[in-house]
CSV table of C-alpha atoms in Angstrom, one decimal:
chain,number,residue,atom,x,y,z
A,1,UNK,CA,67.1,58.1,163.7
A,2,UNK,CA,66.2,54.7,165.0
A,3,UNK,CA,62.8,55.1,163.2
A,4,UNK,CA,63.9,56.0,159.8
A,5,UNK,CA,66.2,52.6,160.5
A,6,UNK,CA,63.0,50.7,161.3
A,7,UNK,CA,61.7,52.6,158.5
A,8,UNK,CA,64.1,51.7,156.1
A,9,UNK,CA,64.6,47.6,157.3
A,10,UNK,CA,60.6,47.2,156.7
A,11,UNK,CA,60.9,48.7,153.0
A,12,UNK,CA,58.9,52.0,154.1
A,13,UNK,CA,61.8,54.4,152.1
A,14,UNK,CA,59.7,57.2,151.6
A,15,UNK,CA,58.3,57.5,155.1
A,16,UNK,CA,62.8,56.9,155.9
A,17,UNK,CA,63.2,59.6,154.1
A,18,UNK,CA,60.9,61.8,155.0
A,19,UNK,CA,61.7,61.4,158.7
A,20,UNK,CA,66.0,61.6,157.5
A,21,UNK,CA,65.0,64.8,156.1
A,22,UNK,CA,63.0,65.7,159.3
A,23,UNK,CA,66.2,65.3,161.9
A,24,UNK,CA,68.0,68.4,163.0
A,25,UNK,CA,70.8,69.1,161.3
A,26,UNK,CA,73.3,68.1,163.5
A,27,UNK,CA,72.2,65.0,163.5
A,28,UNK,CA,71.1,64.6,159.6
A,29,UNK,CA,75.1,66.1,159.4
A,30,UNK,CA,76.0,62.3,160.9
A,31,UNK,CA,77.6,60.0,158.4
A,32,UNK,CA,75.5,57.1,159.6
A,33,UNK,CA,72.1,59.4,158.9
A,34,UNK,CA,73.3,60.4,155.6
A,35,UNK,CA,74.3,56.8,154.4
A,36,UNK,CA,71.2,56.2,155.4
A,37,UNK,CA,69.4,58.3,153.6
A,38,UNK,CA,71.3,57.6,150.3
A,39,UNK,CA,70.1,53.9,150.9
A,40,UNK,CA,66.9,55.1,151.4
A,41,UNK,CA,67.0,57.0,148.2
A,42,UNK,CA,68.5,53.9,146.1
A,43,UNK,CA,65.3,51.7,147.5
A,44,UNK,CA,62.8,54.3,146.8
A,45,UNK,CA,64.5,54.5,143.2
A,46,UNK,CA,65.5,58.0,143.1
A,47,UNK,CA,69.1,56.9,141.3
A,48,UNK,CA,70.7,60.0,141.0
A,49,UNK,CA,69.3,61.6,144.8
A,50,UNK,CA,71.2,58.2,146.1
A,51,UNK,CA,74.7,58.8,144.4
A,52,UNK,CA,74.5,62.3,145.4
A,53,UNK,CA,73.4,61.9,148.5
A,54,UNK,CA,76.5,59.1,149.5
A,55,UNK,CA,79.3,61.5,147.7
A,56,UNK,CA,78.1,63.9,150.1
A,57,UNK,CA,78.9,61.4,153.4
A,58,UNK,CA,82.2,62.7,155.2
A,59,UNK,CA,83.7,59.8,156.6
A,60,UNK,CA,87.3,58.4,157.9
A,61,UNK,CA,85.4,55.5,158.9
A,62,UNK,CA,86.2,52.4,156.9
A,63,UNK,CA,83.0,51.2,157.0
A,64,UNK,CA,80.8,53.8,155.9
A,65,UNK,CA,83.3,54.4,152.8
A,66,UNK,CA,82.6,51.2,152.2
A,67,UNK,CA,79.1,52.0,152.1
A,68,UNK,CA,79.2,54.7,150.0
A,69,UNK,CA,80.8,52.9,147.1
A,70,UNK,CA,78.2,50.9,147.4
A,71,UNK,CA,75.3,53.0,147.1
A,72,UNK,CA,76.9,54.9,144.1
A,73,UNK,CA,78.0,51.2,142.6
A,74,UNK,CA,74.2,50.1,143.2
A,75,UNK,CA,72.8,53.5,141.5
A,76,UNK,CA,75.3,53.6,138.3
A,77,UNK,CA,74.1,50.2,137.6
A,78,UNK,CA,70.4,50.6,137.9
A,79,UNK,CA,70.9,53.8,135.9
A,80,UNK,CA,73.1,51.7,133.2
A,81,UNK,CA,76.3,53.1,134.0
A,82,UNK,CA,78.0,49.0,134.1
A,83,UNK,CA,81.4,50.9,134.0
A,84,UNK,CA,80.8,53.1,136.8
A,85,UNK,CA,79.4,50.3,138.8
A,86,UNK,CA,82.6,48.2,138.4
A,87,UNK,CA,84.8,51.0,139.5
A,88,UNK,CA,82.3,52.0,142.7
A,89,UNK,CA,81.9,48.2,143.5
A,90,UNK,CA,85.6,48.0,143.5
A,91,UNK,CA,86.2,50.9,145.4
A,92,UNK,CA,84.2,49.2,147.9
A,93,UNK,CA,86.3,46.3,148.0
A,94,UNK,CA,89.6,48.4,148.2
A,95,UNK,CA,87.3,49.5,151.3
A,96,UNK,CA,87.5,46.7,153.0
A,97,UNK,CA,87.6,43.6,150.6
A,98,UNK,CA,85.0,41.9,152.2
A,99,UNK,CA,81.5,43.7,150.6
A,100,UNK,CA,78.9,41.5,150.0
A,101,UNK,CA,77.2,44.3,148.2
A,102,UNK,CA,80.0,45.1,146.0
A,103,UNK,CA,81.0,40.8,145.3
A,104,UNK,CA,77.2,40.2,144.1
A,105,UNK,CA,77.1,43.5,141.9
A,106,UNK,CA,80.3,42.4,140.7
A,107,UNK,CA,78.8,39.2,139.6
A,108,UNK,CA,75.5,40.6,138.6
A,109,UNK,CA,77.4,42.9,135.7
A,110,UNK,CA,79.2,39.6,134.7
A,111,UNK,CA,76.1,37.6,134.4
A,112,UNK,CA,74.4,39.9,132.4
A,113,UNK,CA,77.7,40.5,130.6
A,114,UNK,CA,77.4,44.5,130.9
A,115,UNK,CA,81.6,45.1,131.3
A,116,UNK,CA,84.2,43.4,129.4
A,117,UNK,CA,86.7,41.0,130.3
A,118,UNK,CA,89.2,43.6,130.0
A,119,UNK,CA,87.6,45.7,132.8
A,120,UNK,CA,86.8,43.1,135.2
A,121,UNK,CA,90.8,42.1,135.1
A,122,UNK,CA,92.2,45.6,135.3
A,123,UNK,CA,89.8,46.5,138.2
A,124,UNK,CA,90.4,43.4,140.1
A,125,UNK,CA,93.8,43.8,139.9
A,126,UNK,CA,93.9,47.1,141.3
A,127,UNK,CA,91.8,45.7,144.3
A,128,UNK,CA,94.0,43.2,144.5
A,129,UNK,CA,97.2,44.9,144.6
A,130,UNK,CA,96.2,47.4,147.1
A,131,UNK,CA,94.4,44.9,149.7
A,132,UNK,CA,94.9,43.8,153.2
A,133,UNK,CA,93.4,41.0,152.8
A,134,UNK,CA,93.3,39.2,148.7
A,135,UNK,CA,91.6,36.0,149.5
A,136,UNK,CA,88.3,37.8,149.1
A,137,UNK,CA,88.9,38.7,145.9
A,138,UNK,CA,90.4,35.5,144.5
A,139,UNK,CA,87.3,34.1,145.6
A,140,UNK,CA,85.5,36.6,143.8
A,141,UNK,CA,87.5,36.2,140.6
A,142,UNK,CA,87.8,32.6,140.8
A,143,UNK,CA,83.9,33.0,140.7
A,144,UNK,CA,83.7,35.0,138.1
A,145,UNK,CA,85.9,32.4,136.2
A,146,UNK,CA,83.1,30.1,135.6
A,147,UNK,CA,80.8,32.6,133.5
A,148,UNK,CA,81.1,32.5,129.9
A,149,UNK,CA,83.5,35.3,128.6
A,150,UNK,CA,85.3,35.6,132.1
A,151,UNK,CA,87.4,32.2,131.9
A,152,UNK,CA,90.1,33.6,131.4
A,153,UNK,CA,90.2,34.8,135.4
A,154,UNK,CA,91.2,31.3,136.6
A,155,UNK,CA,94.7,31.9,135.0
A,156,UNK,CA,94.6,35.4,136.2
A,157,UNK,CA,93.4,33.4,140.0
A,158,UNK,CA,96.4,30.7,139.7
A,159,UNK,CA,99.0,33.3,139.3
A,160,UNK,CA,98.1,35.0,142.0
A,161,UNK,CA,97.2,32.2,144.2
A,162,UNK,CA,101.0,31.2,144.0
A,163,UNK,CA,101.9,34.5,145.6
A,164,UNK,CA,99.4,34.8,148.7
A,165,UNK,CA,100.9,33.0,151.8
């Protein structure tokens, strides 16, 4: 597996995949191989093999849930779906709040304006209820605030703010 990694990190996907699909299957069964061969997919550009391929990953580990949502997140959005990024990119978050992957997708389908206000307020909101850890996503929001048609987020921040602490 530590080839396909090498594989992967120097942009080779398809040779990555090819040696993912090579391992035995107790070790392609790991959720580290499998995540790895959804990213794999995503880079190569096989969309819907990348989704698939994470919604198959079995794992009570935090961090490779977190993952997950954020190979689906990344796939719905290259494949259009803005509304099922949002909700994988915040699933992500309610991960583990702290996904870079999920923050700059996030941000990416509010720069391009591809999901409404509405959305973006309702999701975060979920995220933030449900967190450990909300400074994360105040930071995000308050970020989001200064894009045109999202300004209303830095009342959404402010009440908020006055809670944390």
């Amino acid at each position: 597996m530590a080839r396909a990694y090498l594989l992967y990190w120097k942009r080779d996907y398809a040779q990555a995949i090819n040696d993912l699909q090579g391992l035995p299957t107790s070790v392609a069964a790991d959720p580290d191989a499998a995540l790895l061969l959804a990213w794999a997919y995503l880079g190569a550009g096989n969309y819907v093999a990348a989704k698939a391929t994470a919604y198959g990953v079995i794992s009570s580990d935090i961090v490779t849930q977190r993952g997950v949502y954020e190979v689906a997140g990344q796939a719905a959005m290259r494949m259009g779906d803005a509304e099922g990024a949002l909700d994988h990119f915040c699933l992500a978050l309610s991960a583990g709040s702290r996904s870079a992957v999920a923050a700059d997708g996030i941000r990416e389908l509010c720069r391009m304006r591809m999901v409404p206000y509405s959305s973006v307020r309702r999701q975060l909101t979920q995220v933030y209820r449900y967190s450990d850890d909300p400074d994360p996503v105040l930071q995000l929001a308050r970020g989001l605030s200064q894009l045109s048609g999202y300004e209303r987020l830095e009342r959404w921040v402010r009440d908020r703010a006055g809670t944390v602490g």
